[in-house]
């Protein structure tokens, strides 16, 4: 009896052991399966978000191209504002001191009177007010988006969809979450700000329309009344002051960055930069037997990189990269259309119905603009940008690096009206006396920009020989611009750069690269 009981107990123990083992295996298998499903769902979600971001990016490029056609490229009057030419050489303390001194001057000239006797806010303070308002608006948009995404996630976690709720109910939930996350109520003025962000779709609340606002207001005491946003304080205005570039916004921008929404969950930032205000890297590929300045190309880039505080090994690495690119394609100032000869099949049918394939030689011309595309693609793949993107060591503002001032998109002319000091000195290193000529240009354009290059030769007659050597590299009007798009959708980010040539109202796209 005893032995039978022990045997039965042992059998039960073995069965329990196998049962526990089976449960452990089942648990591990279930966990692994759920993990795989979660990873797969995350990957699929990322792919969907990435495709949305790609679509938003391509739509934004088309929008920016259409907008650029009518965008003026005239230089603004910067009298009364600090000059942008030497901002790259300032550290944060010096920059803050410069802004503080400027703010003190503006405080004494807060309002100005025009010829008609109308009094208005100083234009630089008006620009700072606009900037501050835009910054506040962007923060509100982000906060409303965050609240909206939180509500949508909660709805999905419950196994429901937005169609299971009335628009007013969703909007009330968004308002509640917004208040929990920001410790301030979602007032009507904030809602009006987030309703239309200038893009295709956009806005912060469900419905994205005036009907949605009416629904929210009628849903109870959500908004007691519409309150006009308070104007920025003087401290906020000072924080909004930025040293203007040649077109008004900070150098090298042609216009203020534009942020807009595409659909419910994609946001796009558009910036347009002046490529002719930068130092063209194509000059490092110069190979022109008829021009005696080619030996000075290393001096040009040494001057530039020394201004940027680059290490010797980084300068040599850059020059080695351009030498390798030059083995593929060099540069000269007489860029002609590229003739491409190829043999193409031609099929003919005889009277008897017999088909014969023959080959004939066809010659086509590529526009000289396509040289720019070649250089842009060569620079994209052939230059190590790691060292170029590092902030200036020991001094300089955050974001000040060599890459910001280098023209990597096929430019070969420098606009003397928009280039900063170190770019001017670098390009005039080909002819000599770069520091003196740069000083002369900077002082003159503070008063009036150059209309013709001959004006520079006449004013700087003592340096005429140096100027004539580099005249082919100079211009007084920018035509090459880059459109930079940053589209984000969830965790997916797509960046696109498109290089365009703008002549009055005609815009020609040269190359588009997506990262």
XYZ file of C-alpha atoms in Angstrom:
515
model
C 0.000 0.000 0.000
C 2.759 2.347 1.027
C 4.763 1.605 -2.114
C 1.690 2.121 -4.285
C 1.005 5.495 -2.619
C 4.632 6.588 -3.111
C 4.526 5.467 -6.726
C 1.249 7.337 -7.276
C 2.681 10.491 -5.655
C 5.813 10.228 -7.786
C 3.679 9.854 -10.923
C 1.704 12.936 -9.969
C 4.941 14.863 -9.354
C 6.284 13.864 -12.743
C 3.004 14.838 -14.382
C 3.059 18.181 -12.542
C 6.666 18.721 -13.642
C 5.780 18.118 -17.285
C 2.677 20.282 -16.916
C 4.745 23.148 -15.513
C 7.281 22.650 -18.297
C 4.523 22.737 -20.885
C 3.078 25.899 -19.319
C 6.513 27.563 -19.343
C 7.055 26.623 -22.985
C 3.557 27.841 -23.844
C 4.134 31.118 -21.962
C 7.476 31.719 -23.663
C 5.997 30.858 -27.057
C 3.036 33.163 -26.459
C 5.347 35.988 -25.335
C 7.600 35.474 -28.363
C 4.570 35.440 -30.672
C 3.134 38.596 -29.113
C 6.550 40.286 -29.301
C 6.851 39.399 -32.972
C 3.343 40.650 -33.618
C 4.141 43.872 -31.755
C 7.369 44.365 -33.726
C 5.576 43.612 -36.967
C 2.769 46.014 -36.072
C 5.362 48.662 -35.190
C 7.188 48.105 -38.476
C 3.981 48.277 -40.467
C 2.997 51.421 -38.580
C 6.395 52.958 -39.312
C 6.106 52.065 -43.008
C 2.690 53.699 -43.162
C 4.026 56.788 -41.362
C 7.065 56.883 -43.649
C 4.913 56.752 -46.781
C 2.737 59.541 -45.397
C 5.859 61.602 -44.697
C 7.138 60.947 -48.237
C 3.821 62.069 -49.681
C 3.793 65.165 -47.464
C 7.364 65.958 -48.529
C 6.630 65.678 -52.255
C 3.482 67.793 -51.832
C 5.458 70.404 -49.904
C 8.069 70.585 -52.689
C 5.348 71.342 -55.238
C 3.856 73.953 -52.921
C 7.253 75.594 -52.308
C 8.073 75.685 -56.036
C 4.764 77.410 -56.768
C 5.309 79.865 -53.912
C 8.884 80.621 -54.948
C 7.741 81.840 -58.375
C 6.082 84.907 -56.853
C 8.511 85.343 -53.966
C 10.574 88.548 -54.249
C 14.359 88.304 -54.019
C 14.851 91.999 -53.312
C 17.211 93.000 -50.513
C 15.713 94.768 -47.497
C 16.846 97.989 -45.883
C 18.778 96.895 -42.775
C 19.561 100.359 -41.431
C 19.370 100.462 -37.648
C 20.022 96.708 -37.312
C 23.304 94.888 -36.548
C 25.112 93.476 -39.575
C 25.000 89.733 -40.218
C 28.427 89.604 -41.895
C 30.365 88.656 -38.734
C 27.741 86.724 -36.756
C 29.602 83.468 -37.478
C 32.588 84.786 -35.464
C 30.591 85.659 -32.317
C 30.334 83.495 -29.221
C 27.050 83.249 -27.324
C 27.984 85.930 -24.789
C 28.993 88.414 -27.506
C 25.840 87.663 -29.480
C 23.606 88.193 -26.440
C 25.390 91.479 -25.682
C 24.870 92.645 -29.273
C 21.144 91.826 -29.085
C 20.870 93.582 -25.699
C 22.500 96.752 -27.066
C 20.223 96.664 -30.096
C 17.165 96.204 -27.868
C 18.156 99.263 -25.817
C 18.323 101.337 -29.009
C 14.950 100.021 -30.154
C 13.364 100.794 -26.775
C 14.149 104.463 -27.385
C 12.733 104.212 -30.915
C 9.815 101.890 -30.248
C 7.422 103.801 -32.481
C 8.175 105.621 -35.712
C 6.220 108.150 -37.730
C 6.042 107.975 -41.514
C 5.791 110.876 -43.974
C 1.993 110.874 -43.688
C 2.121 111.243 -39.921
C 1.039 107.660 -39.208
C 2.667 106.126 -36.138
C 3.545 102.442 -36.126
C 5.702 99.981 -34.239
C 9.375 99.980 -35.205
C 9.679 97.459 -38.091
C 12.355 95.426 -36.285
C 10.153 95.178 -33.197
C 7.190 94.335 -35.432
C 9.254 91.500 -36.929
C 10.175 90.314 -33.418
C 6.502 90.448 -32.386
C 5.561 88.382 -35.432
C 8.338 85.903 -34.661
C 7.273 85.612 -31.022
C 3.627 85.130 -31.997
C 4.605 82.449 -34.509
C 6.725 80.662 -31.896
C 3.852 80.751 -29.410
C 1.505 79.483 -32.116
C 3.814 76.579 -32.973
C 4.009 75.600 -29.317
C 0.212 75.681 -29.086
C -0.100 73.596 -32.245
C 2.306 70.988 -30.868
C 0.445 70.878 -27.558
C -2.939 70.427 -29.266
C -1.471 67.738 -31.538
C -0.082 65.899 -28.535
C -3.446 66.015 -26.763
C -5.235 64.854 -29.897
C -2.857 61.912 -30.388
C -3.313 60.918 -26.744
C -7.095 60.868 -27.182
C -6.883 58.899 -30.435
C -4.576 56.343 -28.795
C -6.966 55.924 -25.862
C -9.811 55.323 -28.314
C -7.782 52.677 -30.172
C -6.746 50.994 -26.904
C -10.440 50.577 -26.075
C -10.957 48.762 -29.370
C -13.081 51.613 -30.684
C -12.804 54.057 -33.574
C -13.428 57.785 -33.857
C -16.650 57.018 -35.708
C -18.023 55.658 -32.422
C -18.019 59.187 -30.957
C -19.650 62.445 -31.886
C -17.217 65.221 -32.962
C -18.225 67.261 -29.926
C -17.325 64.357 -27.601
C -13.871 63.938 -29.146
C -13.244 67.664 -28.969
C -14.201 67.759 -25.303
C -11.801 64.877 -24.604
C -9.021 66.733 -26.467
C -9.701 69.863 -24.411
C -9.577 67.855 -21.146
C -6.293 66.144 -22.055
C -4.816 69.464 -23.237
C -5.570 71.011 -19.850
C -4.062 68.021 -18.012
C -0.857 68.167 -20.075
C -0.328 71.943 -20.104
C -2.081 73.095 -16.913
C -4.000 75.684 -18.916
C -7.426 75.535 -20.568
C -7.831 75.119 -24.314
C -9.262 78.564 -24.971
C -10.845 79.775 -28.174
C -7.866 81.951 -29.133
C -5.557 78.928 -29.004
C -8.071 76.913 -30.968
C -8.295 79.617 -33.626
C -4.493 79.580 -33.898
C -4.372 75.831 -34.417
C -7.341 75.653 -36.743
C -5.413 76.594 -39.894
C -1.644 76.218 -40.192
C -1.427 77.157 -43.838
C -1.186 73.705 -45.312
C -3.262 71.028 -46.887
C -5.299 69.986 -43.924
C -3.851 70.746 -40.533
C -5.228 72.113 -37.370
C -5.384 70.727 -33.929
C -8.886 69.517 -33.261
C -11.167 66.943 -34.735
C -12.916 68.288 -37.804
C -10.380 71.051 -38.525
C -13.079 73.541 -39.441
C -15.185 76.383 -38.130
C -18.031 73.900 -37.607
C -15.761 72.102 -35.156
C -15.246 75.299 -33.166
C -18.986 75.974 -33.067
C -19.556 72.395 -31.913
C -16.978 72.791 -29.149
C -18.407 76.109 -27.998
C -21.938 74.736 -27.915
C -20.903 71.649 -25.959
C -21.097 73.361 -22.587
C -18.803 75.732 -20.740
C -15.744 74.694 -22.721
C -15.152 78.305 -23.776
C -16.837 80.998 -21.755
C -15.852 83.652 -24.291
C -13.348 84.349 -27.019
C -10.254 85.994 -25.577
C -7.781 87.874 -27.751
C -4.236 86.562 -27.112
C -2.128 88.886 -25.001
C 0.545 90.753 -26.970
C 4.143 89.673 -26.297
C 5.856 91.321 -23.340
C 9.015 93.403 -23.786
C 11.153 90.478 -22.582
C 9.453 88.212 -25.119
C 10.084 90.786 -27.840
C 13.780 90.899 -26.947
C 13.972 87.116 -27.161
C 12.330 87.346 -30.578
C 14.944 89.753 -31.942
C 17.177 88.173 -34.559
C 19.961 89.775 -36.568
C 18.409 90.106 -40.026
C 20.016 88.720 -43.147
C 19.992 90.372 -46.565
C 16.356 89.391 -47.258
C 15.028 90.121 -43.758
C 15.048 86.685 -42.082
C 18.276 85.288 -40.645
C 21.072 84.527 -43.105
C 20.896 82.575 -45.484
C 17.086 82.402 -45.570
C 15.089 83.977 -48.374
C 11.910 83.876 -46.258
C 10.913 82.828 -42.766
C 10.565 79.044 -42.332
C 7.018 77.859 -42.906
C 5.469 75.085 -40.839
C 2.268 73.419 -41.962
C 0.234 70.276 -41.406
C -0.644 67.592 -43.927
C -3.546 65.458 -42.843
C -4.051 64.573 -39.207
C -0.560 63.489 -38.205
C 2.069 64.887 -40.600
C 3.921 68.142 -40.113
C 6.191 69.812 -42.669
C 8.796 72.549 -42.280
C 9.878 74.467 -45.403
C 12.987 76.639 -45.606
C 14.432 78.364 -48.676
C 18.131 79.296 -48.673
C 20.307 81.466 -50.899
C 23.025 79.206 -52.338
C 24.856 82.094 -53.992
C 25.539 83.522 -50.523
C 27.765 80.533 -49.727
C 31.267 79.499 -50.819
C 30.911 77.230 -53.894
C 32.739 73.932 -53.455
C 32.904 73.700 -57.261
C 35.803 76.186 -57.050
C 37.878 73.398 -55.490
C 37.469 71.476 -58.782
C 38.721 74.380 -60.897
C 40.703 73.215 -63.934
C 40.939 76.045 -66.431
C 44.216 76.345 -68.399
C 43.175 79.798 -69.619
C 42.846 81.113 -66.074
C 45.887 81.793 -63.883
C 43.990 81.649 -60.573
C 43.717 77.854 -60.356
C 46.823 77.493 -58.107
C 45.096 79.702 -55.504
C 42.137 77.386 -54.929
C 43.757 75.795 -51.856
C 44.363 79.286 -50.413
C 40.654 80.023 -50.890
C 39.516 77.079 -48.781
C 42.305 77.453 -46.222
C 41.119 81.028 -45.647
C 37.547 79.829 -45.188
C 38.318 76.908 -42.867
C 40.722 78.932 -40.726
C 37.910 81.434 -40.140
C 35.746 78.477 -39.091
C 38.400 77.193 -36.659
C 38.826 73.871 -38.487
C 41.712 71.550 -37.625
C 44.490 71.042 -40.166
C 43.602 67.372 -40.685
C 39.976 68.283 -41.432
C 41.065 70.836 -44.042
C 43.363 68.301 -45.707
C 40.623 65.658 -45.614
C 38.243 68.061 -47.378
C 40.799 68.971 -50.054
C 41.633 65.288 -50.603
C 37.915 64.599 -51.127
C 37.606 67.354 -53.723
C 40.749 66.103 -55.493
C 39.143 62.663 -55.809
C 35.941 64.215 -57.171
C 37.999 66.224 -59.683
C 39.236 62.941 -61.145
C 35.618 62.269 -62.137
C 34.564 65.780 -63.160
C 36.444 69.089 -63.092
C 35.060 72.605 -63.291
C 35.666 75.601 -65.529
C 33.722 78.782 -66.200
C 32.776 77.892 -69.777
C 30.217 75.200 -69.067
C 28.612 74.122 -72.320
C 25.689 71.784 -73.013
C 26.716 68.151 -72.742
C 26.468 66.179 -75.986
C 25.456 62.553 -75.494
C 25.898 60.145 -78.398
C 24.255 56.727 -78.278
C 23.085 54.006 -80.641
C 19.338 53.390 -80.619
C 17.449 50.525 -82.291
C 15.045 51.414 -85.108
C 12.568 48.802 -86.367
C 11.323 49.028 -89.964
C 8.705 46.902 -91.754
C 9.118 46.044 -95.433
C 6.271 45.734 -97.973
C 6.317 41.979 -97.449
C 5.710 42.463 -93.733
C 9.196 41.516 -92.670
C 10.524 43.459 -89.686
C 14.128 44.567 -89.611
C 15.929 46.137 -86.660
C 18.761 48.499 -87.370
C 20.779 50.835 -85.195
C 21.408 54.493 -85.766
C 23.518 57.014 -83.883
C 21.530 59.698 -82.056
C 23.071 62.802 -80.479
C 21.218 64.708 -77.761
C 22.211 67.790 -75.792
C 21.916 68.017 -72.020
C 21.333 71.531 -70.753
C 24.316 73.246 -69.166
C 22.151 73.365 -66.031
C 22.735 69.639 -65.725
C 26.346 70.319 -64.784
C 24.988 71.628 -61.501
C 23.132 68.366 -60.930
C 26.332 66.398 -61.569
C 28.288 68.472 -59.057
C 25.510 68.276 -56.457
C 25.397 64.479 -56.652
C 29.192 64.181 -56.609
C 29.458 66.392 -53.523
C 26.651 64.532 -51.798
C 28.435 61.188 -52.060
C 32.078 62.247 -52.228
C 32.552 64.638 -49.310
C 32.742 63.546 -45.681
C 30.346 65.881 -43.915
C 30.972 64.652 -40.358
C 33.699 67.188 -39.576
C 31.875 69.905 -41.527
C 28.784 69.646 -39.309
C 30.666 70.033 -36.022
C 30.091 73.331 -34.233
C 33.084 75.646 -34.025
C 35.185 74.400 -31.102
C 35.633 76.804 -28.191
C 33.684 79.714 -29.674
C 30.857 80.428 -32.048
C 27.118 80.083 -31.696
C 25.338 76.764 -31.618
C 24.699 75.594 -35.169
C 27.597 77.595 -36.611
C 29.610 75.126 -38.666
C 31.445 74.965 -41.976
C 28.678 73.056 -43.769
C 26.245 75.948 -43.225
C 28.443 78.244 -45.334
C 29.506 75.849 -48.115
C 27.634 75.673 -51.418
C 27.319 71.964 -52.158
C 24.561 72.192 -54.768
C 26.379 73.205 -57.927
C 26.779 76.945 -57.407
C 29.861 78.649 -58.817
C 29.150 82.332 -58.199
C 29.151 84.317 -54.949
C 26.681 87.158 -54.467
C 28.695 90.039 -53.012
C 25.457 91.543 -51.644
C 24.556 88.526 -49.493
C 27.772 86.626 -48.626
C 29.220 86.950 -45.086
C 32.768 88.147 -44.436
C 34.657 84.829 -44.453
C 33.016 83.760 -47.726
C 34.018 87.066 -49.335
C 37.580 86.829 -48.038
C 37.838 83.236 -49.244
C 36.701 83.948 -52.801
C 38.964 87.014 -53.064
C 41.902 84.878 -51.925
C 42.126 83.878 -55.597
C 43.092 87.443 -56.468
C 44.589 88.755 -53.231
C 43.706 91.517 -50.731
C 40.615 89.563 -49.656
C 40.306 91.160 -46.208
C 40.468 94.726 -47.545
C 38.015 94.097 -50.391
C 35.608 92.297 -48.025
C 35.693 95.289 -45.647
C 34.906 97.649 -48.504
C 31.981 95.518 -49.727
C 30.461 95.117 -46.253
C 30.616 98.844 -45.502
C 29.123 99.753 -48.874
C 26.193 97.329 -48.777
C 25.144 98.630 -45.359
C 24.254 101.816 -47.219
C 23.205 100.440 -50.593
C 23.621 97.086 -52.354
C 25.642 96.760 -55.532
C 23.635 96.757 -58.749
C 26.538 95.969 -61.086
C 29.964 94.448 -60.559
C 31.501 97.449 -62.291
C 30.499 99.532 -59.269
C 32.856 97.445 -57.139
C 35.705 97.872 -59.616
C 35.181 101.640 -59.641
C 34.966 101.976 -55.854
C 37.931 99.679 -55.203
C 40.068 100.945 -58.058
C 43.259 100.180 -56.136
C 42.251 96.500 -56.057
C 40.946 96.364 -59.628
C 43.465 93.724 -60.695
C 42.483 91.437 -57.801
C 38.780 91.931 -58.522
C 39.164 91.295 -62.251
C 40.819 87.932 -61.516
C 37.724 86.643 -59.740
C 35.008 88.520 -61.623
C 33.681 85.302 -63.169
C 33.009 84.016 -59.646
C 30.973 87.052 -58.585
C 27.404 88.229 -59.032
C 25.150 90.916 -57.573
C 21.929 88.896 -57.793
C 21.277 85.375 -56.534
C 19.583 82.893 -58.843
C 20.370 79.550 -57.177
C 18.283 78.546 -54.157
C 17.740 75.382 -52.153
C 14.340 74.332 -50.852
C 14.691 72.203 -47.726
C 11.746 70.111 -46.583
C 11.521 68.257 -43.279
C 8.406 66.098 -43.078
C 7.610 64.200 -39.884
C 4.844 61.705 -39.305
C 4.943 59.843 -36.019
C 8.484 58.524 -35.635
C 9.178 58.723 -39.394
C 11.146 61.713 -40.685
C 11.840 62.451 -44.355
C 14.195 65.243 -45.417
C 14.259 66.502 -49.002
C 16.487 69.109 -50.642
C 15.616 70.563 -54.038
C 17.944 72.934 -55.901
C 16.275 75.460 -58.186
C 17.244 78.340 -60.443
C 14.965 81.361 -60.126
C 14.952 84.071 -62.766
C 12.195 86.572 -62.031
C 8.990 84.461 -62.022
C 10.529 81.415 -63.722
C 11.689 78.571 -61.493
C 13.599 75.610 -62.913
C 14.228 72.577 -60.726
C 17.755 71.173 -61.088
C 18.026 68.248 -58.683
C 16.003 66.805 -55.802
C 17.529 64.539 -53.166
C 15.560 62.738 -50.447
C 17.206 61.435 -47.285
